[in-house]
């Protein structure tokens, strides 16, 4: 029996928000659920050469497992955007800034101590990742998130859309999404360098510790980008469209 309301045209982000076990099913077929939630299942499968019917079957199978992880973000669809953006900053942005310092230092220290070439490759991949990610976090905090919060306040108080640096949110959000794709690419590089963060049987405690920290960072950054790309950004764009619709000039007859 197919999952009700889910087919090849269903958006990946809707699957994530509504189907238990969706992450496991998408991971099985390497379908990206971090940066391309706005694609349909068919489009997302096309990007990675996966079979959409096999992905639909995997979704159904995962959803029927008794231990399937329930979709955990539905409450975020109604959470005030002010609270959601604050959580993103205080949890995920702070984690990323801490990791930017700690992980690079850990990889470089491992290279110094054990002379492992892979540790140097990891340090360089991390530096590339954070060179792009840190300005991205600042842009969100200075421009995107405050505008979203001002829009929400305007909507609550029945006022017009606030003035912004940009013509509309689509422009900065497209740039933020490209940054997420770039970060996702760097995560792929890290994952490949470390064999999916799996140290081999003879690995030293230093290697084990670094790989474990990288795996935690990977998971946190994917979730961070999911919450923005699949929850915050679409909600903000809908809110902007609603506010601007309310202030569109009346057409002359
Ligand atoms: Fe962010
Ligand atoms: Fe972001």
mmCIF file of C-alpha atoms and ligand atoms in Angstrom:
data_model
loop_
_atom_site.group_PDB
_atom_site.id
_atom_site.type_symbol
_atom_site.label_atom_id
_atom_site.label_comp_id
_atom_site.label_asym_id
_atom_site.label_seq_id
_atom_site.Cartn_x
_atom_site.Cartn_y
_atom_site.Cartn_z
ATOM 1 C CA UNK A 1 0.000 0.000 0.000
ATOM 2 C CA UNK A 2 1.455 3.371 -1.012
ATOM 3 C CA UNK A 3 1.811 6.145 1.556
ATOM 4 C CA UNK A 4 -1.250 8.328 1.424
ATOM 5 C CA UNK A 5 -0.646 11.671 -0.292
ATOM 6 C CA UNK A 6 2.967 10.884 -1.182
ATOM 7 C CA UNK A 7 4.032 10.391 -4.788
ATOM 8 C CA UNK A 8 6.825 11.408 -7.140
ATOM 9 C CA UNK A 9 5.562 15.010 -7.198
ATOM 10 C CA UNK A 10 5.569 15.422 -3.400
ATOM 11 C CA UNK A 11 8.213 17.871 -2.205
ATOM 12 C CA UNK A 12 11.093 16.406 -0.245
ATOM 13 C CA UNK A 13 10.491 18.902 2.576
ATOM 14 C CA UNK A 14 6.837 17.777 2.869
ATOM 15 C CA UNK A 15 7.969 14.180 3.140
ATOM 16 C CA UNK A 16 10.434 15.139 5.871
ATOM 17 C CA UNK A 17 7.787 16.989 7.829
ATOM 18 C CA UNK A 18 5.078 14.357 7.508
ATOM 19 C CA UNK A 19 6.471 10.840 7.047
ATOM 20 C CA UNK A 20 7.981 8.813 9.892
ATOM 21 C CA UNK A 21 11.392 7.393 9.019
ATOM 22 C CA UNK A 22 11.762 9.698 6.006
ATOM 23 C CA UNK A 23 15.396 10.566 6.754
ATOM 24 C CA UNK A 24 16.415 6.906 6.853
ATOM 25 C CA UNK A 25 14.573 6.185 3.592
ATOM 26 C CA UNK A 26 16.107 9.145 1.764
ATOM 27 C CA UNK A 27 19.582 8.343 3.136
ATOM 28 C CA UNK A 28 19.318 4.791 1.813
ATOM 29 C CA UNK A 29 19.123 6.194 -1.711
ATOM 30 C CA UNK A 30 21.467 9.157 -1.112
ATOM 31 C CA UNK A 31 18.639 11.610 -1.820
ATOM 32 C CA UNK A 32 19.632 14.974 -0.378
ATOM 33 C CA UNK A 33 17.252 16.194 2.337
ATOM 34 C CA UNK A 34 19.412 19.003 3.595
ATOM 35 C CA UNK A 35 19.634 21.599 0.831
ATOM 36 C CA UNK A 36 17.110 20.556 -1.794
ATOM 37 C CA UNK A 37 13.871 20.212 0.146
ATOM 38 C CA UNK A 38 12.072 22.369 -2.413
ATOM 39 C CA UNK A 39 12.529 19.687 -5.089
ATOM 40 C CA UNK A 40 9.959 16.998 -5.744
ATOM 41 C CA UNK A 41 10.944 13.410 -5.032
ATOM 42 C CA UNK A 42 11.297 12.843 -8.787
ATOM 43 C CA UNK A 43 13.573 15.890 -9.190
ATOM 44 C CA UNK A 44 15.650 15.059 -6.109
ATOM 45 C CA UNK A 45 16.102 11.474 -7.369
ATOM 46 C CA UNK A 46 17.104 12.741 -10.783
ATOM 47 C CA UNK A 47 19.912 14.814 -9.208
ATOM 48 C CA UNK A 48 21.546 11.745 -7.697
ATOM 49 C CA UNK A 49 20.501 9.058 -10.185
ATOM 50 C CA UNK A 50 18.107 7.335 -7.760
ATOM 51 C CA UNK A 51 14.951 5.501 -8.788
ATOM 52 C CA UNK A 52 11.919 7.457 -7.508
ATOM 53 C CA UNK A 53 9.773 4.344 -7.263
ATOM 54 C CA UNK A 54 12.432 2.647 -5.147
ATOM 55 C CA UNK A 55 12.531 5.745 -2.908
ATOM 56 C CA UNK A 56 8.736 5.688 -2.530
ATOM 57 C CA UNK A 57 8.963 1.998 -1.606
ATOM 58 C CA UNK A 58 11.700 2.773 0.940
ATOM 59 C CA UNK A 59 9.572 5.552 2.457
ATOM 60 C CA UNK A 60 6.678 3.149 2.846
ATOM 61 C CA UNK A 61 8.907 0.481 4.327
ATOM 62 C CA UNK A 62 10.592 2.830 6.806
ATOM 63 C CA UNK A 63 7.276 4.388 7.839
ATOM 64 C CA UNK A 64 5.869 0.954 8.674
ATOM 65 C CA UNK A 65 8.730 0.027 10.992
ATOM 66 C CA UNK A 66 7.650 0.041 14.641
ATOM 67 C CA UNK A 67 10.787 1.988 15.567
ATOM 68 C CA UNK A 68 10.478 4.564 12.749
ATOM 69 C CA UNK A 69 11.467 8.030 13.949
ATOM 70 C CA UNK A 70 8.385 10.232 13.964
ATOM 71 C CA UNK A 71 8.646 13.513 12.052
ATOM 72 C CA UNK A 72 9.881 15.836 14.763
ATOM 73 C CA UNK A 73 9.586 19.281 13.217
ATOM 74 C CA UNK A 74 5.869 19.736 12.752
ATOM 75 C CA UNK A 75 5.578 21.956 15.824
ATOM 76 C CA UNK A 76 8.131 24.275 14.221
ATOM 77 C CA UNK A 77 5.606 25.081 11.512
ATOM 78 C CA UNK A 78 3.650 27.081 14.080
ATOM 79 C CA UNK A 79 6.471 28.269 16.328
ATOM 80 C CA UNK A 80 6.863 32.066 16.274
ATOM 81 C CA UNK A 81 9.601 32.910 13.777
ATOM 82 C CA UNK A 82 11.220 35.096 16.405
ATOM 83 C CA UNK A 83 11.693 32.018 18.601
ATOM 84 C CA UNK A 84 12.811 29.798 15.721
ATOM 85 C CA UNK A 85 15.452 32.278 14.529
ATOM 86 C CA UNK A 86 16.660 32.772 18.090
ATOM 87 C CA UNK A 87 17.070 29.005 18.513
ATOM 88 C CA UNK A 88 18.987 28.790 15.255
ATOM 89 C CA UNK A 89 21.390 31.462 16.452
ATOM 90 C CA UNK A 90 21.836 30.352 20.044
ATOM 91 C CA UNK A 91 22.112 26.643 19.295
ATOM 92 C CA UNK A 92 23.297 26.007 15.754
ATOM 93 C CA UNK A 93 25.243 29.174 14.960
ATOM 94 C CA UNK A 94 27.022 29.022 18.293
ATOM 95 C CA UNK A 95 27.861 25.341 17.733
ATOM 96 C CA UNK A 96 29.259 26.136 14.281
ATOM 97 C CA UNK A 97 31.421 28.965 15.619
ATOM 98 C CA UNK A 98 32.738 26.759 18.412
ATOM 99 C CA UNK A 99 33.460 23.921 15.953
ATOM 100 C CA UNK A 100 35.224 26.315 13.566
ATOM 101 C CA UNK A 101 37.886 26.832 16.203
ATOM 102 C CA UNK A 102 37.915 23.494 17.994
ATOM 103 C CA UNK A 103 37.800 21.055 15.064
ATOM 104 C CA UNK A 104 40.509 22.767 13.035
ATOM 105 C CA UNK A 105 42.730 22.897 16.116
ATOM 106 C CA UNK A 106 42.029 19.231 16.846
ATOM 107 C CA UNK A 107 42.860 18.139 13.273
ATOM 108 C CA UNK A 108 46.046 20.208 13.163
ATOM 109 C CA UNK A 109 47.140 18.927 16.585
ATOM 110 C CA UNK A 110 46.566 15.357 15.390
ATOM 111 C CA UNK A 111 48.688 16.013 12.311
ATOM 112 C CA UNK A 112 51.444 17.526 14.447
ATOM 113 C CA UNK A 113 51.362 14.637 16.924
ATOM 114 C CA UNK A 114 50.980 11.680 14.568
ATOM 115 C CA UNK A 115 52.013 13.062 11.166
ATOM 116 C CA UNK A 116 48.923 11.623 9.481
ATOM 117 C CA UNK A 117 48.368 13.170 6.021
ATOM 118 C CA UNK A 118 44.607 12.681 6.361
ATOM 119 C CA UNK A 119 44.576 14.918 9.445
ATOM 120 C CA UNK A 120 46.045 17.751 7.380
ATOM 121 C CA UNK A 121 43.519 17.127 4.586
ATOM 122 C CA UNK A 122 40.732 17.259 7.181
ATOM 123 C CA UNK A 123 42.067 20.517 8.647
ATOM 124 C CA UNK A 124 42.150 22.091 5.170
ATOM 125 C CA UNK A 125 38.661 20.866 4.301
ATOM 126 C CA UNK A 126 37.379 22.303 7.579
ATOM 127 C CA UNK A 127 39.076 25.641 6.895
ATOM 128 C CA UNK A 128 37.406 25.797 3.469
ATOM 129 C CA UNK A 129 34.044 24.968 5.005
ATOM 130 C CA UNK A 130 34.259 27.591 7.743
ATOM 131 C CA UNK A 131 35.745 30.299 5.493
ATOM 132 C CA UNK A 132 32.388 30.348 3.707
ATOM 133 C CA UNK A 133 30.129 29.370 6.597
ATOM 134 C CA UNK A 134 31.108 32.025 9.146
ATOM 135 C CA UNK A 135 30.234 35.030 6.913
ATOM 136 C CA UNK A 136 27.021 33.203 6.004
ATOM 137 C CA UNK A 137 26.013 32.994 9.682
ATOM 138 C CA UNK A 138 26.714 36.697 10.153
ATOM 139 C CA UNK A 139 24.647 37.634 7.091
ATOM 140 C CA UNK A 140 21.700 35.656 8.400
ATOM 141 C CA UNK A 141 21.999 37.260 11.822
ATOM 142 C CA UNK A 142 22.441 40.806 10.561
ATOM 143 C CA UNK A 143 20.028 40.888 7.645
ATOM 144 C CA UNK A 144 17.839 37.854 7.042
ATOM 145 C CA UNK A 145 16.666 36.924 10.550
ATOM 146 C CA UNK A 146 15.945 40.507 11.733
ATOM 147 C CA UNK A 147 13.886 41.128 8.584
ATOM 148 C CA UNK A 148 11.917 37.933 9.193
ATOM 149 C CA UNK A 149 11.251 38.962 12.797
ATOM 150 C CA UNK A 150 10.198 42.483 11.714
ATOM 151 C CA UNK A 151 7.819 40.969 9.149
ATOM 152 C CA UNK A 152 6.250 38.767 11.787
ATOM 153 C CA UNK A 153 5.753 41.756 14.078
ATOM 154 C CA UNK A 154 4.267 43.800 11.230
ATOM 155 C CA UNK A 155 1.887 40.974 10.412
ATOM 156 C CA UNK A 156 0.818 40.669 14.047
ATOM 157 C CA UNK A 157 0.197 44.405 14.308
ATOM 158 C CA UNK A 158 -1.505 44.718 10.926
ATOM 159 C CA UNK A 159 1.229 46.951 9.521
ATOM 160 C CA UNK A 160 2.881 47.035 6.100
ATOM 161 C CA UNK A 161 5.902 44.911 5.206
ATOM 162 C CA UNK A 162 9.073 46.437 6.671
ATOM 163 C CA UNK A 163 11.728 48.049 4.522
ATOM 164 C CA UNK A 164 14.618 45.731 3.612
ATOM 165 C CA UNK A 165 18.029 45.955 1.978
ATOM 166 C CA UNK A 166 16.761 43.642 -0.736
ATOM 167 C CA UNK A 167 13.817 43.863 -3.143
ATOM 168 C CA UNK A 168 12.383 40.671 -1.705
ATOM 169 C CA UNK A 169 13.501 37.680 0.287
ATOM 170 C CA UNK A 170 13.900 35.440 -2.758
ATOM 171 C CA UNK A 171 17.222 37.044 -3.601
ATOM 172 C CA UNK A 172 19.065 36.582 -0.258
ATOM 173 C CA UNK A 173 17.414 33.212 0.354
ATOM 174 C CA UNK A 174 18.678 31.932 -3.004
ATOM 175 C CA UNK A 175 22.156 33.016 -1.940
ATOM 176 C CA UNK A 176 21.748 31.398 1.502
ATOM 177 C CA UNK A 177 20.641 28.180 -0.211
ATOM 178 C CA UNK A 178 23.694 28.235 -2.498
ATOM 179 C CA UNK A 179 25.849 28.648 0.621
ATOM 180 C CA UNK A 180 24.130 25.627 2.170
ATOM 181 C CA UNK A 181 24.862 23.581 -0.952
ATOM 182 C CA UNK A 182 28.478 24.681 -0.742
ATOM 183 C CA UNK A 183 28.645 23.654 2.929
ATOM 184 C CA UNK A 184 27.026 20.335 2.065
ATOM 185 C CA UNK A 185 29.729 19.774 -0.549
ATOM 186 C CA UNK A 186 32.422 20.349 2.107
ATOM 187 C CA UNK A 187 30.657 17.900 4.421
ATOM 188 C CA UNK A 188 30.769 15.336 1.602
ATOM 189 C CA UNK A 189 34.512 15.895 1.278
ATOM 190 C CA UNK A 190 34.972 15.363 5.034
ATOM 191 C CA UNK A 191 32.813 12.266 4.983
ATOM 192 C CA UNK A 192 34.817 10.776 2.096
ATOM 193 C CA UNK A 193 38.165 11.635 3.719
ATOM 194 C CA UNK A 194 37.129 9.765 6.863
ATOM 195 C CA UNK A 195 35.241 6.868 5.283
ATOM 196 C CA UNK A 196 31.985 8.158 6.744
ATOM 197 C CA UNK A 197 33.707 9.067 10.034
ATOM 198 C CA UNK A 198 34.554 5.395 10.610
ATOM 199 C CA UNK A 199 38.092 4.949 11.967
ATOM 200 C CA UNK A 200 39.724 1.648 11.085
ATOM 201 C CA UNK A 201 40.430 -0.968 13.710
ATOM 202 C CA UNK A 202 44.010 0.190 14.279
ATOM 203 C CA UNK A 203 43.180 3.922 14.590
ATOM 204 C CA UNK A 204 44.681 5.836 17.497
ATOM 205 C CA UNK A 205 42.535 7.415 20.225
ATOM 206 C CA UNK A 206 43.302 10.810 18.625
ATOM 207 C CA UNK A 207 41.855 9.718 15.282
ATOM 208 C CA UNK A 208 38.819 8.175 16.964
ATOM 209 C CA UNK A 209 38.178 11.328 18.918
ATOM 210 C CA UNK A 210 38.463 13.574 15.839
ATOM 211 C CA UNK A 211 36.200 11.370 13.714
ATOM 212 C CA UNK A 212 33.589 11.255 16.472
ATOM 213 C CA UNK A 213 33.643 15.067 16.778
ATOM 214 C CA UNK A 214 33.378 15.452 12.994
ATOM 215 C CA UNK A 215 30.371 13.128 12.884
ATOM 216 C CA UNK A 216 28.586 15.220 15.529
ATOM 217 C CA UNK A 217 29.414 18.393 13.614
ATOM 218 C CA UNK A 218 28.150 16.883 10.347
ATOM 219 C CA UNK A 219 24.833 15.885 11.885
ATOM 220 C CA UNK A 220 24.358 19.281 13.530
ATOM 221 C CA UNK A 221 25.104 21.253 10.375
ATOM 222 C CA UNK A 222 22.768 19.119 8.265
ATOM 223 C CA UNK A 223 19.987 19.685 10.793
ATOM 224 C CA UNK A 224 20.776 23.424 10.935
ATOM 225 C CA UNK A 225 20.465 23.717 7.155
ATOM 226 C CA UNK A 226 17.324 21.565 7.125
ATOM 227 C CA UNK A 227 15.608 23.799 9.688
ATOM 228 C CA UNK A 228 16.423 26.877 7.628
ATOM 229 C CA UNK A 229 15.906 25.544 4.116
ATOM 230 C CA UNK A 230 12.862 23.398 4.797
ATOM 231 C CA UNK A 231 11.127 25.236 7.634
ATOM 232 C CA UNK A 232 12.244 28.844 8.172
ATOM 233 C CA UNK A 233 12.852 30.030 4.613
ATOM 234 C CA UNK A 234 9.565 28.758 3.118
ATOM 235 C CA UNK A 235 7.616 30.149 6.072
ATOM 236 C CA UNK A 236 9.340 33.534 5.720
ATOM 237 C CA UNK A 237 8.658 33.675 1.984
ATOM 238 C CA UNK A 238 4.981 32.862 2.519
ATOM 239 C CA UNK A 239 4.742 35.562 5.178
ATOM 240 C CA UNK A 240 6.389 38.124 2.913
ATOM 241 C CA UNK A 241 4.040 37.265 0.048
ATOM 242 C CA UNK A 242 1.045 37.646 2.366
ATOM 243 C CA UNK A 243 2.214 41.003 3.706
ATOM 244 C CA UNK A 244 2.979 42.394 0.261
ATOM 245 C CA UNK A 245 -0.297 41.151 -1.123
ATOM 246 C CA UNK A 246 -2.014 43.205 1.555
ATOM 247 C CA UNK A 247 -0.224 46.377 0.471
ATOM 248 C CA UNK A 248 -0.403 45.910 -3.305
ATOM 249 C CA UNK A 249 -1.795 49.116 -4.896
ATOM 250 C CA UNK A 250 -5.389 48.851 -6.042
ATOM 251 C CA UNK A 251 -5.691 48.505 -9.797
ATOM 252 C CA UNK A 252 -7.254 51.413 -11.719
ATOM 253 C CA UNK A 253 -10.428 50.653 -13.523
HETATM 254 FE FE1 LIG B 1 22.016 29.519 9.954
HETATM 255 FE FE1 LIG B 2 22.032 29.178 6.752
#
